[in-house]
Amino acid sequence: LGVKKQLAETFTKIESSLLDKEDILAPYDINFVVSGTDESMKSQISIGIAKALNTYGMCDKNKMVRAKAEELNNMDFSMVFEKIAGGCLIISGAGALTEASVEIVSNYVNKDEQKVAIILEDSENDLKNLWKKYPKLRSKFLNVINISKYDESELVKLAESYAKRRGYDVSDEVRQIVLKDIFEARMADGEDVNYEDVMAVIDEAVVKLEKRNMKNLFMTVLDNAYTEASMFTLIPEDFI
């Protein structure tokens, strides 16, 4: 499933539980796991989850704390939960949590009333290793969002967004056909396409666009035909 679908399904369950008085949320239902290799995307998704929880009155957006597992390993952070009650603790690199740190988290999530949402971030493999070491902790983190598995439409949007960051537009044909075909082919081979892969596709196309621009520069300037030459728009031939 794509990221949006995973989030939609998860929050649909939370919302239906809030509306159905017989279906009571467990205290740990506000805990999340965000797995993937793209650090910036993990951070965005985690903050988005905290904001979404805030709309349900489950997380004060002014009480969000983000910390690396290595930092927490060097302290007794049990008091943090009291200080940010009603808020959210995001732990990046969670797979590196030591036994002592895991015990602090475990003691907290096993309470009858959990007042701080906890979001664990790391790669899928590192999180799997964490669950192997501490299987009981796994049962308190059932909301899992895997951002390494984008769907094809999300990959196209990421590609278009990255191209714009580099100062280029994407033609309709590239958006609707070319990029779609590229990502569909990779996913059909069972490959996980991540943000780095998307950037590589656009970077290669930009190199070809710049070569095309240099080749046609004289005629483009002479005829004042910058738009017609698609100097700042990625077109299908740039992806061949």
Short mmCIF file of N, CA and C in Angstrom, two decimals, residues 101-201:
data_model
loop_
_atom_site.label_atom_id
_atom_site.label_comp_id
_atom_site.label_asym_id
_atom_site.label_seq_id
_atom_site.Cartn_x
_atom_site.Cartn_y
_atom_site.Cartn_z
N SER A 101 16.83 1.57 27.82
CA SER A 101 15.89 2.52 27.18
C SER A 101 14.59 1.83 26.81
N VAL A 102 14.69 0.61 26.30
CA VAL A 102 13.49 -0.15 25.94
C VAL A 102 12.64 -0.41 27.18
N GLU A 103 13.30 -0.65 28.30
CA GLU A 103 12.57 -0.90 29.55
C GLU A 103 11.78 0.34 29.96
N ILE A 104 12.37 1.53 29.77
CA ILE A 104 11.68 2.78 30.11
C ILE A 104 10.43 2.94 29.24
N VAL A 105 10.60 2.69 27.94
CA VAL A 105 9.48 2.79 27.01
C VAL A 105 8.41 1.74 27.34
N SER A 106 8.88 0.51 27.60
CA SER A 106 7.95 -0.59 27.91
C SER A 106 7.13 -0.30 29.16
N ASN A 107 7.79 0.18 30.19
CA ASN A 107 7.09 0.51 31.44
C ASN A 107 6.01 1.55 31.20
N TYR A 108 6.31 2.50 30.29
CA TYR A 108 5.35 3.56 30.03
C TYR A 108 4.16 3.07 29.21
N VAL A 109 4.43 2.33 28.13
CA VAL A 109 3.33 1.89 27.25
C VAL A 109 2.48 0.78 27.89
N ASN A 110 2.96 0.19 28.96
CA ASN A 110 2.18 -0.83 29.66
C ASN A 110 1.27 -0.25 30.74
N LYS A 111 1.30 1.07 30.88
CA LYS A 111 0.42 1.72 31.85
C LYS A 111 -1.02 1.68 31.36
N ASP A 112 -1.96 1.73 32.31
CA ASP A 112 -3.38 1.71 31.96
C ASP A 112 -3.79 2.96 31.19
N GLU A 113 -3.10 4.05 31.48
CA GLU A 113 -3.43 5.31 30.81
C GLU A 113 -2.15 5.91 30.23
N GLN A 114 -2.06 5.94 28.92
CA GLN A 114 -0.88 6.49 28.25
C GLN A 114 -1.20 7.89 27.74
N LYS A 115 -0.48 8.88 28.22
CA LYS A 115 -0.78 10.28 27.88
C LYS A 115 0.17 10.89 26.85
N VAL A 116 1.17 10.12 26.43
CA VAL A 116 2.12 10.60 25.42
C VAL A 116 2.16 9.60 24.26
N ALA A 117 1.90 10.09 23.06
CA ALA A 117 2.02 9.24 21.87
C ALA A 117 3.50 9.02 21.58
N ILE A 118 3.87 7.80 21.23
CA ILE A 118 5.27 7.50 20.93
C ILE A 118 5.37 7.02 19.48
N ILE A 119 6.27 7.66 18.73
CA ILE A 119 6.49 7.27 17.33
C ILE A 119 7.94 6.80 17.19
N LEU A 120 8.10 5.55 16.77
CA LEU A 120 9.43 4.98 16.56
C LEU A 120 9.77 5.05 15.07
N GLU A 121 10.95 5.60 14.76
CA GLU A 121 11.40 5.69 13.38
C GLU A 121 12.67 4.88 13.17
N ASP A 122 12.75 4.17 12.05
CA ASP A 122 14.00 3.51 11.65
C ASP A 122 13.77 2.75 10.35
N SER A 123 14.82 2.10 9.87
CA SER A 123 14.67 1.28 8.67
C SER A 123 13.89 0.02 9.05
N GLU A 124 13.32 -0.63 8.05
CA GLU A 124 12.52 -1.82 8.30
C GLU A 124 13.36 -2.92 8.96
N ASN A 125 14.59 -3.10 8.48
CA ASN A 125 15.46 -4.16 9.02
C ASN A 125 15.84 -3.90 10.47
N ASP A 126 16.20 -2.64 10.78
CA ASP A 126 16.60 -2.31 12.15
C ASP A 126 15.43 -2.45 13.12
N LEU A 127 14.24 -2.13 12.66
CA LEU A 127 13.06 -2.29 13.51
C LEU A 127 12.74 -3.77 13.72
N LYS A 128 12.94 -4.58 12.68
CA LYS A 128 12.70 -6.03 12.81
C LYS A 128 13.64 -6.62 13.86
N ASN A 129 14.89 -6.15 13.87
CA ASN A 129 15.86 -6.61 14.87
C ASN A 129 15.45 -6.19 16.27
N LEU A 130 14.87 -4.99 16.37
CA LEU A 130 14.40 -4.50 17.67
C LEU A 130 13.27 -5.38 18.19
N TRP A 131 12.34 -5.75 17.29
CA TRP A 131 11.21 -6.60 17.71
C TRP A 131 11.67 -8.00 18.09
N LYS A 132 12.71 -8.49 17.42
CA LYS A 132 13.24 -9.82 17.76
C LYS A 132 13.80 -9.83 19.17
N LYS A 133 14.48 -8.75 19.53
CA LYS A 133 15.07 -8.65 20.88
C LYS A 133 13.99 -8.42 21.93
N TYR A 134 12.98 -7.61 21.58
CA TYR A 134 11.96 -7.23 22.57
C TYR A 134 10.56 -7.45 21.98
N PRO A 135 10.14 -8.70 21.82
CA PRO A 135 8.84 -9.00 21.20
C PRO A 135 7.64 -8.42 21.94
N LYS A 136 7.74 -8.29 23.27
CA LYS A 136 6.61 -7.75 24.04
C LYS A 136 6.35 -6.29 23.70
N LEU A 137 7.41 -5.57 23.35
CA LEU A 137 7.27 -4.16 22.98
C LEU A 137 6.49 -4.03 21.67
N ARG A 138 6.69 -4.99 20.79
CA ARG A 138 6.04 -4.97 19.47
C ARG A 138 4.52 -4.88 19.58
N SER A 139 3.95 -5.55 20.56
CA SER A 139 2.50 -5.60 20.71
C SER A 139 1.89 -4.25 21.09
N LYS A 140 2.74 -3.30 21.48
CA LYS A 140 2.26 -1.96 21.84
C LYS A 140 2.45 -0.95 20.71
N PHE A 141 2.99 -1.44 19.57
CA PHE A 141 3.21 -0.56 18.42
C PHE A 141 2.64 -1.22 17.17
N LEU A 142 1.32 -1.17 17.06
CA LEU A 142 0.64 -1.90 15.98
C LEU A 142 0.35 -1.04 14.75
N ASN A 143 0.45 0.28 14.90
CA ASN A 143 0.22 1.17 13.74
C ASN A 143 1.54 1.37 12.99
N VAL A 144 1.70 0.67 11.89
CA VAL A 144 2.96 0.71 11.15
C VAL A 144 2.77 1.38 9.79
N ILE A 145 3.57 2.41 9.54
CA ILE A 145 3.56 3.10 8.25
C ILE A 145 4.91 2.87 7.58
N ASN A 146 4.89 2.16 6.46
CA ASN A 146 6.13 1.86 5.74
C ASN A 146 6.26 2.81 4.56
N ILE A 147 7.19 3.76 4.66
CA ILE A 147 7.30 4.77 3.60
C ILE A 147 8.27 4.36 2.50
N SER A 148 8.85 3.17 2.62
CA SER A 148 9.73 2.72 1.53
C SER A 148 8.89 2.15 0.39
N LYS A 149 7.60 1.95 0.65
CA LYS A 149 6.72 1.37 -0.36
C LYS A 149 5.72 2.40 -0.87
N TYR A 150 6.20 3.27 -1.77
CA TYR A 150 5.30 4.25 -2.39
C TYR A 150 4.50 3.56 -3.48
N ASP A 151 3.30 4.07 -3.75
CA ASP A 151 2.59 3.57 -4.93
C ASP A 151 3.02 4.42 -6.12
N GLU A 152 2.61 4.00 -7.29
CA GLU A 152 3.10 4.63 -8.53
C GLU A 152 2.72 6.12 -8.62
N SER A 153 1.50 6.49 -8.22
CA SER A 153 1.08 7.90 -8.30
C SER A 153 1.88 8.77 -7.33
N GLU A 154 2.23 8.22 -6.16
CA GLU A 154 3.04 8.97 -5.20
C GLU A 154 4.45 9.20 -5.75
N LEU A 155 4.99 8.20 -6.44
CA LEU A 155 6.33 8.32 -7.02
C LEU A 155 6.35 9.40 -8.10
N VAL A 156 5.30 9.47 -8.90
CA VAL A 156 5.21 10.49 -9.94
C VAL A 156 5.16 11.88 -9.31
N LYS A 157 4.37 12.03 -8.25
CA LYS A 157 4.28 13.33 -7.56
C LYS A 157 5.61 13.73 -6.93
N LEU A 158 6.31 12.74 -6.35
CA LEU A 158 7.63 13.01 -5.77
C LEU A 158 8.60 13.47 -6.85
N ALA A 159 8.54 12.81 -8.02
CA ALA A 159 9.42 13.16 -9.13
C ALA A 159 9.14 14.59 -9.62
N GLU A 160 7.87 14.91 -9.74
CA GLU A 160 7.48 16.25 -10.19
C GLU A 160 7.92 17.32 -9.19
N SER A 161 7.74 17.02 -7.91
CA SER A 161 8.14 17.94 -6.84
C SER A 161 9.65 18.16 -6.84
N TYR A 162 10.41 17.07 -7.01
CA TYR A 162 11.88 17.18 -7.00
C TYR A 162 12.35 17.96 -8.22
N ALA A 163 11.73 17.74 -9.38
CA ALA A 163 12.10 18.48 -10.60
C ALA A 163 11.90 19.98 -10.37
N LYS A 164 10.80 20.35 -9.72
CA LYS A 164 10.52 21.76 -9.45
C LYS A 164 11.56 22.35 -8.51
N ARG A 165 12.00 21.55 -7.53
CA ARG A 165 13.05 22.01 -6.61
C ARG A 165 14.33 22.31 -7.37
N ARG A 166 14.55 21.58 -8.47
CA ARG A 166 15.74 21.80 -9.28
C ARG A 166 15.53 22.89 -10.33
N GLY A 167 14.31 23.44 -10.36
CA GLY A 167 14.04 24.55 -11.27
C GLY A 167 13.45 24.16 -12.61
N TYR A 168 12.92 22.94 -12.69
CA TYR A 168 12.37 22.47 -13.97
C TYR A 168 10.92 22.03 -13.82
N ASP A 169 10.18 22.14 -14.92
CA ASP A 169 8.81 21.62 -14.98
C ASP A 169 8.83 20.25 -15.63
N VAL A 170 7.70 19.56 -15.54
CA VAL A 170 7.54 18.25 -16.16
C VAL A 170 6.38 18.33 -17.14
N SER A 171 6.59 17.89 -18.36
CA SER A 171 5.52 17.96 -19.37
C SER A 171 4.39 17.00 -19.00
N ASP A 172 3.21 17.25 -19.55
CA ASP A 172 2.06 16.39 -19.27
C ASP A 172 2.32 14.95 -19.69
N GLU A 173 2.98 14.77 -20.84
CA GLU A 173 3.26 13.42 -21.33
C GLU A 173 4.21 12.67 -20.39
N VAL A 174 5.18 13.40 -19.87
CA VAL A 174 6.13 12.78 -18.92
C VAL A 174 5.39 12.38 -17.65
N ARG A 175 4.54 13.28 -17.17
CA ARG A 175 3.81 13.03 -15.92
C ARG A 175 2.82 11.86 -16.06
N GLN A 176 2.08 11.87 -17.16
CA GLN A 176 0.99 10.91 -17.32
C GLN A 176 1.42 9.56 -17.90
N ILE A 177 2.53 9.54 -18.64
CA ILE A 177 2.93 8.29 -19.30
C ILE A 177 4.34 7.84 -18.94
N VAL A 178 5.34 8.69 -19.22
CA VAL A 178 6.75 8.29 -19.09
C VAL A 178 7.13 7.87 -17.68
N LEU A 179 6.92 8.77 -16.71
CA LEU A 179 7.29 8.45 -15.33
C LEU A 179 6.49 7.25 -14.81
N LYS A 180 5.22 7.23 -15.18
CA LYS A 180 4.34 6.13 -14.77
C LYS A 180 4.91 4.80 -15.25
N ASP A 181 5.31 4.78 -16.53
CA ASP A 181 5.86 3.55 -17.11
C ASP A 181 7.17 3.13 -16.45
N ILE A 182 8.03 4.13 -16.16
CA ILE A 182 9.33 3.84 -15.53
C ILE A 182 9.13 3.19 -14.17
N PHE A 183 8.26 3.80 -13.34
CA PHE A 183 8.06 3.30 -11.98
C PHE A 183 7.27 1.98 -11.97
N GLU A 184 6.32 1.86 -12.90
CA GLU A 184 5.55 0.62 -12.99
C GLU A 184 6.46 -0.56 -13.33
N ALA A 185 7.40 -0.34 -14.25
CA ALA A 185 8.33 -1.40 -14.67
C ALA A 185 9.21 -1.84 -13.51
N ARG A 186 9.70 -0.88 -12.73
CA ARG A 186 10.57 -1.21 -11.60
C ARG A 186 9.80 -1.96 -10.52
N MET A 187 8.59 -1.50 -10.25
CA MET A 187 7.78 -2.14 -9.21
C MET A 187 7.32 -3.53 -9.64
N ALA A 188 7.13 -3.72 -10.96
CA ALA A 188 6.72 -5.03 -11.48
C ALA A 188 7.81 -6.07 -11.25
N ASP A 189 9.06 -5.60 -11.17
CA ASP A 189 10.20 -6.49 -10.91
C ASP A 189 10.37 -6.77 -9.42
N GLY A 190 9.44 -6.25 -8.61
CA GLY A 190 9.50 -6.47 -7.17
C GLY A 190 10.45 -5.52 -6.46
N GLU A 191 10.88 -4.47 -7.16
CA GLU A 191 11.83 -3.52 -6.59
C GLU A 191 11.10 -2.47 -5.75
N ASP A 192 11.65 -2.16 -4.57
CA ASP A 192 11.13 -1.06 -3.76
C ASP A 192 11.74 0.23 -4.28
N VAL A 193 10.93 1.13 -4.81
CA VAL A 193 11.44 2.39 -5.35
C VAL A 193 11.30 3.47 -4.27
N ASN A 194 12.44 4.04 -3.84
CA ASN A 194 12.39 5.05 -2.80
C ASN A 194 12.71 6.44 -3.36
N TYR A 195 12.76 7.42 -2.47
CA TYR A 195 12.94 8.81 -2.90
C TYR A 195 14.28 9.02 -3.61
N GLU A 196 15.32 8.30 -3.13
CA GLU A 196 16.64 8.42 -3.76
C GLU A 196 16.58 7.95 -5.22
N ASP A 197 15.80 6.88 -5.47
CA ASP A 197 15.64 6.37 -6.83
C ASP A 197 14.92 7.39 -7.71
N VAL A 198 13.91 8.02 -7.14
CA VAL A 198 13.15 9.05 -7.86
C VAL A 198 14.08 10.20 -8.25
N MET A 199 14.90 10.65 -7.30
CA MET A 199 15.83 11.75 -7.56
C MET A 199 16.81 11.38 -8.67
N ALA A 200 17.27 10.12 -8.65
CA ALA A 200 18.23 9.66 -9.67
C ALA A 200 17.61 9.72 -11.06
N VAL A 201 16.34 9.32 -11.18
CA VAL A 201 15.64 9.35 -12.47
C VAL A 201 15.57 10.79 -13.00
#
